[in-house]
Amino acid sequence: MASSKPTVFSGVQPSGQPTLGNLLGAFQPFVKYQDTHTAFFCVVDHHAITVRQTPEELAENTLSVAARYISCGLDPAKCTLFVQSHVSAHAELGWVLNTFTQMGELERMTQFKDKSLRHAQNINVGLFDYPVLMAADILLYNATEVPVGEDQTQHVELARDIATRFNNLYGPTVTVPKAIIPKAAARVKDLQDPTRKMSKSLGGKGTLFLTDSPAEAAKKIKSSVTDSLAQITYDPENQPGVANLLEILAALTHRTPQEAAKEFKGQQYGALKSAVAEAVVQCLEPLQDRYNGLMADKAELQNILRKGAEKARAVAGPTLARVMDKVGYARF
Ligand code: TRP
């Protein structure tokens, strides 16, 4: 059935503007998998609508996330890049898996609790059910590895539990996945409040967007919050701002934050900030050029996603059929 390569699946929501955190914690590390894994990358529009979206923006952002992936080095010929709603099996398997998930399990999800507070006027059933759809995404492609940020590991654990439960009841049917957290800059922090994750929804001066001009990006780095200890060491506990800058620099220059710290021994924070700003600008410029090129030819982008959905359906369809057969749906 499957090739000998492990299979990786991950998804990015087409909501809001992606940040440096998304680039270093998601896009860049995910792209590496396309050479070593059978890789599926999905723009999860069904997930995005659990928080109210402006219709024109949702469609535009869906293409934008795909362009973002490709501009970061993802090659649609080497992996499967597609839009979740283009493959109807996601919603269908999600429904089936609902019946293998307990209310209590979803009530325990910390992201649901957080989002319920933030979107108190729209605690819809989709927001509650979101992790089950995510389980469907993962299980449809027989994914063994799911690279995600720390905030999503609880959801992947749930997918494991659902998969195990199904297999225990019906015999081996679905692959039990596990979460992997990319090490480099898995959690880029807010530049103004380095105790908080950089967030696209909170925005502000502490969030560096991938759409920021090089001058804006450099300015945000240079006005980032550090501390008054006046020493460049990698100490996330006591020097979160400096640690954040070192992590960003390390991820962009492919070394460890400790190695980066050594280089700046005895120097002032200004020197570190300048180096980080330069590395960020050098990374952003070519990426923005590629991104703008892709977004200028929507028809081509749509073609790529259409082909991706076709490839995705060829894998998702048989999984859904296997599950429905086991459950006993009358299929003829
Ligand atoms: N919930 C993920 C997020 O917000 C996105 C996502 C949806 C996902 N389905 C997925 C991630 C499946 C990994 C695997 O970041």
Tab-separated table of C-alpha atoms and ligand atoms in Angstrom:
chain	number	residue	atom	x	y	z
A	1	MET	CA	0.000	0.000	0.000
A	2	ALA	CA	2.295	2.765	1.191
A	3	SER	CA	5.838	3.368	-0.040
A	4	SER	CA	8.716	2.899	2.377
A	5	LYS	CA	8.984	6.641	3.009
A	6	PRO	CA	7.238	7.990	6.099
A	7	THR	CA	4.259	10.224	5.402
A	8	VAL	CA	3.939	13.719	6.703
A	9	PHE	CA	0.781	15.860	6.790
A	10	SER	CA	0.341	19.406	7.941
A	11	GLY	CA	-2.121	22.201	7.494
A	12	VAL	CA	-2.103	25.973	7.632
A	13	GLN	CA	-5.240	28.068	8.050
A	14	PRO	CA	-5.977	30.734	5.456
A	15	SER	CA	-6.795	33.358	8.058
A	16	GLY	CA	-4.868	36.547	8.639
A	17	GLN	CA	-1.411	37.447	7.407
A	18	PRO	CA	1.417	35.005	8.092
A	19	THR	CA	4.242	36.120	10.343
A	20	LEU	CA	7.930	35.452	10.792
A	21	GLY	CA	6.791	32.884	13.366
A	22	ASN	CA	4.831	31.000	10.716
A	23	LEU	CA	7.809	31.143	8.367
A	24	LEU	CA	10.403	29.808	10.823
A	25	GLY	CA	8.111	27.510	12.790
A	26	ALA	CA	6.013	26.120	9.941
A	27	PHE	CA	6.674	26.907	6.291
A	28	GLN	CA	10.442	26.509	6.279
A	29	PRO	CA	10.689	23.364	8.416
A	30	PHE	CA	7.739	21.757	6.608
A	31	VAL	CA	9.285	22.324	3.213
A	32	LYS	CA	12.292	20.197	4.192
A	33	TYR	CA	10.094	17.118	4.400
A	34	GLN	CA	9.329	17.031	0.714
A	35	ASP	CA	12.642	15.307	-0.032
A	36	THR	CA	12.527	12.665	2.672
A	37	HIS	CA	8.817	12.016	3.122
A	38	THR	CA	5.658	11.507	1.174
A	39	ALA	CA	4.347	14.949	2.006
A	40	PHE	CA	0.871	16.481	2.092
A	41	PHE	CA	0.391	20.179	2.750
A	42	CYS	CA	-3.103	21.474	3.090
A	43	VAL	CA	-4.689	24.910	3.196
A	44	VAL	CA	-7.371	24.237	5.792
A	45	ASP	CA	-10.262	26.499	4.847
A	46	HIS	CA	-12.857	24.412	6.727
A	47	HIS	CA	-10.895	25.101	9.888
A	48	ALA	CA	-10.641	28.815	9.157
A	49	ILE	CA	-14.417	29.330	9.100
A	50	THR	CA	-14.743	28.251	12.734
A	51	VAL	CA	-13.908	31.917	13.301
A	52	ARG	CA	-15.969	34.297	11.146
A	53	GLN	CA	-14.120	35.243	7.929
A	54	THR	CA	-14.809	37.941	5.368
A	55	PRO	CA	-15.777	35.962	2.211
A	56	GLU	CA	-13.536	37.851	-0.252
A	57	GLU	CA	-10.622	37.577	2.137
A	58	LEU	CA	-11.061	33.856	2.726
A	59	ALA	CA	-10.793	33.073	-0.988
A	60	GLU	CA	-7.826	35.398	-1.431
A	61	ASN	CA	-6.067	34.090	1.676
A	62	THR	CA	-6.516	30.516	0.478
A	63	LEU	CA	-4.462	31.248	-2.636
A	64	SER	CA	-2.113	33.374	-0.579
A	65	VAL	CA	-1.204	30.543	1.801
A	66	ALA	CA	-0.519	28.263	-1.161
A	67	ALA	CA	1.699	30.941	-2.732
A	68	ARG	CA	3.434	31.355	0.604
A	69	TYR	CA	4.255	27.647	0.760
A	70	ILE	CA	5.650	27.655	-2.766
A	71	SER	CA	7.616	30.869	-2.237
A	72	CYS	CA	9.285	29.213	0.780
A	73	GLY	CA	10.573	26.414	-1.424
A	74	LEU	CA	7.776	23.914	-1.602
A	75	ASP	CA	7.706	22.173	-4.968
A	76	PRO	CA	4.193	21.042	-5.946
A	77	ALA	CA	5.768	18.333	-8.112
A	78	LYS	CA	7.499	16.759	-5.105
A	79	CYS	CA	4.589	16.831	-2.676
A	80	THR	CA	0.837	17.275	-2.596
A	81	LEU	CA	-0.310	20.842	-1.998
A	82	PHE	CA	-4.072	21.310	-1.911
A	83	VAL	CA	-7.103	23.021	-0.405
A	84	GLN	CA	-9.028	21.082	2.250
A	85	SER	CA	-12.521	21.863	0.923
A	86	HIS	CA	-11.535	20.605	-2.550
A	87	VAL	CA	-11.406	17.088	-1.168
A	88	SER	CA	-14.845	16.240	0.195
A	89	ALA	CA	-13.526	13.225	2.100
A	90	HIS	CA	-12.322	15.547	4.880
A	91	ALA	CA	-15.820	16.621	5.874
A	92	GLU	CA	-17.137	13.071	5.424
A	93	LEU	CA	-14.497	11.347	7.528
A	94	GLY	CA	-14.824	14.151	10.058
A	95	TRP	CA	-18.474	13.217	10.463
A	96	VAL	CA	-17.730	9.553	10.977
A	97	LEU	CA	-14.987	10.309	13.485
A	98	ASN	CA	-17.389	12.510	15.462
A	99	THR	CA	-19.056	9.314	16.553
A	100	PHE	CA	-15.745	7.995	17.869
A	101	THR	CA	-15.018	11.096	19.942
A	102	GLN	CA	-16.448	11.904	23.345
A	103	MET	CA	-17.747	15.339	24.351
A	104	GLY	CA	-15.468	15.232	27.383
A	105	GLU	CA	-12.379	14.809	25.203
A	106	LEU	CA	-13.192	17.955	23.236
A	107	GLU	CA	-14.106	19.887	26.373
A	108	ARG	CA	-10.556	19.317	27.591
A	109	MET	CA	-8.909	20.935	24.554
A	110	THR	CA	-7.012	24.009	25.729
A	111	GLN	CA	-7.266	25.742	22.361
A	112	PHE	CA	-11.048	25.462	22.473
A	113	LYS	CA	-11.061	26.949	25.946
A	114	ASP	CA	-8.785	29.824	24.825
A	115	LYS	CA	-10.735	30.507	21.654
A	116	SER	CA	-14.048	30.413	23.512
A	117	LEU	CA	-12.769	33.260	25.637
A	118	ARG	CA	-11.482	35.226	22.654
A	119	HIS	CA	-14.600	34.664	20.518
A	120	ALA	CA	-17.184	34.634	23.277
A	121	GLN	CA	-19.925	35.904	20.950
A	122	ASN	CA	-19.432	33.011	18.491
A	123	ILE	CA	-18.695	29.760	20.317
A	124	ASN	CA	-20.031	27.685	17.441
A	125	VAL	CA	-20.160	23.909	17.260
A	126	GLY	CA	-17.487	23.956	14.547
A	127	LEU	CA	-15.031	25.557	16.940
A	128	PHE	CA	-15.727	22.756	19.396
A	129	ASP	CA	-15.510	20.033	16.737
A	130	TYR	CA	-12.400	21.439	15.068
A	131	PRO	CA	-9.998	18.799	16.472
A	132	VAL	CA	-12.096	15.976	15.001
A	133	LEU	CA	-11.855	17.502	11.525
A	134	MET	CA	-8.141	17.825	12.117
A	135	ALA	CA	-8.010	14.109	12.976
A	136	ALA	CA	-9.799	13.378	9.702
A	137	ASP	CA	-7.233	15.470	7.789
A	138	ILE	CA	-4.394	13.481	9.264
A	139	LEU	CA	-5.900	9.997	9.080
A	140	LEU	CA	-7.077	10.309	5.454
A	141	TYR	CA	-3.462	10.379	4.249
A	142	ASN	CA	-2.130	7.640	6.537
A	143	ALA	CA	0.229	10.218	7.983
A	144	THR	CA	2.840	8.884	10.383
A	145	GLU	CA	4.243	12.280	11.309
A	146	VAL	CA	2.472	15.570	11.867
A	147	PRO	CA	4.719	18.614	12.231
A	148	VAL	CA	2.914	21.243	14.285
A	149	GLY	CA	3.516	24.020	16.757
A	150	GLU	CA	3.282	23.223	20.462
A	151	ASP	CA	-0.242	24.605	20.588
A	152	GLN	CA	-1.447	21.799	18.291
A	153	THR	CA	0.101	18.758	19.963
A	154	GLN	CA	-2.980	18.138	22.069
A	155	HIS	CA	-5.031	17.890	18.875
A	156	VAL	CA	-2.619	15.391	17.346
A	157	GLU	CA	-2.802	13.351	20.561
A	158	LEU	CA	-6.566	13.258	20.118
A	159	ALA	CA	-6.119	12.076	16.523
A	160	ARG	CA	-3.929	9.263	17.877
A	161	ASP	CA	-6.585	8.318	20.421
A	162	ILE	CA	-9.357	8.312	17.822
A	163	ALA	CA	-7.254	6.232	15.407
A	164	THR	CA	-6.346	3.731	18.110
A	165	ARG	CA	-9.952	3.480	19.250
A	166	PHE	CA	-11.159	2.803	15.706
A	167	ASN	CA	-8.497	0.154	15.092
A	168	ASN	CA	-9.298	-1.548	18.405
A	169	LEU	CA	-12.947	-1.802	17.456
A	170	TYR	CA	-12.643	-2.766	13.795
A	171	GLY	CA	-9.127	-4.114	13.355
A	172	PRO	CA	-6.225	-2.278	11.725
A	173	THR	CA	-7.769	0.372	9.447
A	174	VAL	CA	-6.098	3.720	9.951
A	175	THR	CA	-2.513	4.749	10.644
A	176	VAL	CA	-1.804	6.079	14.136
A	177	PRO	CA	0.045	9.395	13.718
A	178	LYS	CA	2.443	11.216	16.000
A	179	ALA	CA	3.190	14.905	16.410
A	180	ILE	CA	6.634	16.291	15.716
A	181	ILE	CA	7.670	19.793	16.726
A	182	PRO	CA	10.229	21.452	14.477
A	183	LYS	CA	13.108	22.484	16.716
A	184	ALA	CA	14.358	25.668	15.079
A	185	ALA	CA	12.399	28.647	16.312
A	186	ALA	CA	9.325	26.534	16.961
A	187	ARG	CA	7.953	29.439	18.902
A	188	VAL	CA	9.034	32.828	17.723
A	189	LYS	CA	8.035	35.300	20.426
A	190	ASP	CA	6.436	38.717	20.165
A	191	LEU	CA	9.131	41.366	19.623
A	192	GLN	CA	7.532	43.728	22.154
A	193	ASP	CA	6.496	41.104	24.704
A	194	PRO	CA	8.910	38.175	24.388
A	195	THR	CA	7.022	36.141	26.985
A	196	ARG	CA	4.200	35.746	24.453
A	197	LYS	CA	4.114	33.853	21.151
A	198	MET	CA	4.249	36.054	18.037
A	199	SER	CA	0.648	36.164	16.912
A	200	LYS	CA	-0.944	37.151	13.640
A	201	SER	CA	-4.221	37.999	15.312
A	202	LEU	CA	-2.804	40.233	18.022
A	203	GLY	CA	-0.587	42.061	15.529
A	204	GLY	CA	1.068	45.354	16.476
A	205	LYS	CA	4.705	46.358	16.532
A	206	GLY	CA	5.737	43.056	18.062
A	207	THR	CA	4.507	41.014	15.104
A	208	LEU	CA	6.648	40.831	11.984
A	209	PHE	CA	4.453	40.009	9.001
A	210	LEU	CA	5.885	38.362	5.904
A	211	THR	CA	4.281	41.176	3.938
A	212	ASP	CA	6.178	43.877	5.851
A	213	SER	CA	8.523	45.919	3.670
A	214	PRO	CA	12.220	45.334	4.372
A	215	ALA	CA	12.386	48.757	6.039
A	216	GLU	CA	9.402	48.009	8.267
A	217	ALA	CA	10.784	44.585	9.158
A	218	ALA	CA	14.177	46.015	10.070
A	219	LYS	CA	12.530	48.692	12.185
A	220	LYS	CA	10.477	46.147	14.132
A	221	ILE	CA	13.587	44.113	14.908
A	222	LYS	CA	15.601	47.166	15.889
A	223	SER	CA	12.923	48.425	18.265
A	224	SER	CA	12.370	45.009	19.860
A	225	VAL	CA	12.321	44.734	23.628
A	226	THR	CA	15.440	43.296	25.291
A	227	ASP	CA	16.513	43.843	28.906
A	228	SER	CA	18.955	45.826	31.013
A	229	LEU	CA	21.450	43.016	31.687
A	230	ALA	CA	23.639	44.217	28.795
A	231	GLN	CA	25.061	40.790	27.937
A	232	ILE	CA	24.420	38.549	24.976
A	233	THR	CA	23.913	35.041	26.279
A	234	TYR	CA	21.275	32.515	25.335
A	235	ASP	CA	19.122	32.386	28.440
A	236	PRO	CA	15.405	32.186	27.529
A	237	GLU	CA	14.394	32.175	31.190
A	238	ASN	CA	16.106	35.397	32.259
A	239	GLN	CA	16.628	37.117	28.894
A	240	PRO	CA	13.582	36.217	26.795
A	241	GLY	CA	13.954	39.139	24.373
A	242	VAL	CA	17.606	38.458	23.605
A	243	ALA	CA	16.894	34.716	23.379
A	244	ASN	CA	14.146	35.388	20.861
A	245	LEU	CA	16.500	37.436	18.671
A	246	LEU	CA	19.166	34.724	18.912
A	247	GLU	CA	16.639	32.058	17.966
A	248	ILE	CA	15.482	34.035	14.949
A	249	LEU	CA	19.069	34.595	13.849
A	250	ALA	CA	19.939	30.949	14.440
A	251	ALA	CA	17.001	29.716	12.366
A	252	LEU	CA	17.863	32.055	9.516
A	253	THR	CA	21.561	31.215	9.510
A	254	HIS	CA	21.220	27.482	10.222
A	255	ARG	CA	22.972	27.136	13.552
A	256	THR	CA	22.027	26.922	17.202
A	257	PRO	CA	21.137	29.978	19.320
A	258	GLN	CA	24.103	29.139	21.569
A	259	GLU	CA	26.451	29.313	18.580
A	260	ALA	CA	24.941	32.611	17.512
A	261	ALA	CA	25.341	33.971	21.054
A	262	LYS	CA	29.068	33.169	21.058
A	263	GLU	CA	29.620	35.350	18.032
A	264	PHE	CA	28.241	38.378	19.902
A	265	LYS	CA	30.092	37.848	23.147
A	266	GLY	CA	31.004	41.210	24.681
A	267	GLN	CA	29.024	43.162	22.092
A	268	GLN	CA	26.013	45.406	22.625
A	269	TYR	CA	22.406	44.655	21.838
A	270	GLY	CA	22.544	47.082	18.887
A	271	ALA	CA	24.991	44.805	17.090
A	272	LEU	CA	22.769	41.780	17.588
A	273	LYS	CA	19.690	43.658	16.421
A	274	SER	CA	21.466	44.865	13.284
A	275	ALA	CA	22.569	41.334	12.448
A	276	VAL	CA	19.065	39.949	12.974
A	277	ALA	CA	17.499	42.748	10.938
A	278	GLU	CA	19.902	42.086	8.082
A	279	ALA	CA	19.288	38.340	8.140
A	280	VAL	CA	15.516	38.880	8.174
A	281	VAL	CA	15.638	41.325	5.267
A	282	GLN	CA	17.897	39.012	3.257
A	283	CYS	CA	15.470	36.193	3.781
A	284	LEU	CA	12.323	38.235	3.131
A	285	GLU	CA	13.326	39.970	-0.098
A	286	PRO	CA	13.633	36.970	-2.443
A	287	LEU	CA	10.686	35.337	-0.724
A	288	GLN	CA	8.472	38.365	-1.328
A	289	ASP	CA	9.568	38.527	-4.977
A	290	ARG	CA	8.615	34.891	-5.531
A	291	TYR	CA	5.365	35.345	-3.612
A	292	ASN	CA	4.354	38.424	-5.616
A	293	GLY	CA	5.141	36.598	-8.860
A	294	LEU	CA	2.923	33.688	-7.870
A	295	MET	CA	0.034	35.917	-6.759
A	296	ALA	CA	0.247	37.807	-10.060
A	297	ASP	CA	-0.732	34.627	-11.929
A	298	LYS	CA	-3.789	33.301	-10.081
A	299	ALA	CA	-4.781	31.004	-12.944
A	300	GLU	CA	-1.495	29.122	-12.638
A	301	LEU	CA	-1.841	28.929	-8.860
A	302	GLN	CA	-5.363	27.551	-9.244
A	303	ASN	CA	-4.035	24.956	-11.677
A	304	ILE	CA	-1.435	23.828	-9.187
A	305	LEU	CA	-4.110	23.480	-6.480
A	306	ARG	CA	-6.483	21.650	-8.809
A	307	LYS	CA	-3.782	19.084	-9.571
A	308	GLY	CA	-2.954	18.873	-5.876
A	309	ALA	CA	-6.579	18.109	-5.005
A	310	GLU	CA	-6.619	15.341	-7.609
A	311	LYS	CA	-3.534	13.721	-6.086
A	312	ALA	CA	-5.010	14.135	-2.602
A	313	ARG	CA	-8.318	12.533	-3.587
A	314	ALA	CA	-6.494	9.469	-4.891
A	315	VAL	CA	-5.191	8.801	-1.362
A	316	ALA	CA	-8.080	10.129	0.730
A	317	GLY	CA	-10.807	8.291	-1.197
A	318	PRO	CA	-9.577	4.755	-0.448
A	319	THR	CA	-9.067	5.597	3.245
A	320	LEU	CA	-12.606	6.931	3.573
A	321	ALA	CA	-13.957	3.864	1.761
A	322	ARG	CA	-12.039	1.548	4.104
A	323	VAL	CA	-13.449	3.298	7.159
A	324	MET	CA	-17.015	3.353	5.848
A	325	ASP	CA	-16.829	-0.335	4.964
A	326	LYS	CA	-15.691	-1.175	8.485
A	327	VAL	CA	-18.485	0.857	10.038
A	328	GLY	CA	-20.996	-0.950	7.829
A	329	TYR	CA	-22.320	1.735	5.487
A	330	ALA	CA	-24.229	0.190	2.581
A	331	ARG	CA	-21.845	0.973	-0.242
A	332	PHE	CA	-22.544	-0.540	-3.678
B	1	TRP	N1	-5.158	23.363	13.503
B	1	TRP	C1	-3.937	23.679	12.800
B	1	TRP	C2	-3.511	25.108	13.180
B	1	TRP	O1	-4.308	25.942	13.416
B	1	TRP	C3	-4.111	23.566	11.324
B	1	TRP	C4	-4.431	22.161	10.920
B	1	TRP	C5	-5.630	21.708	10.476
B	1	TRP	C6	-3.557	21.056	10.936
B	1	TRP	N2	-5.550	20.379	10.174
B	1	TRP	C7	-4.321	19.962	10.438
B	1	TRP	C8	-2.233	20.880	11.312
B	1	TRP	C9	-3.750	18.677	10.358
B	1	TRP	C10	-1.676	19.620	11.208
B	1	TRP	C11	-2.439	18.519	10.740
B	1	TRP	O2	-2.323	25.373	13.183
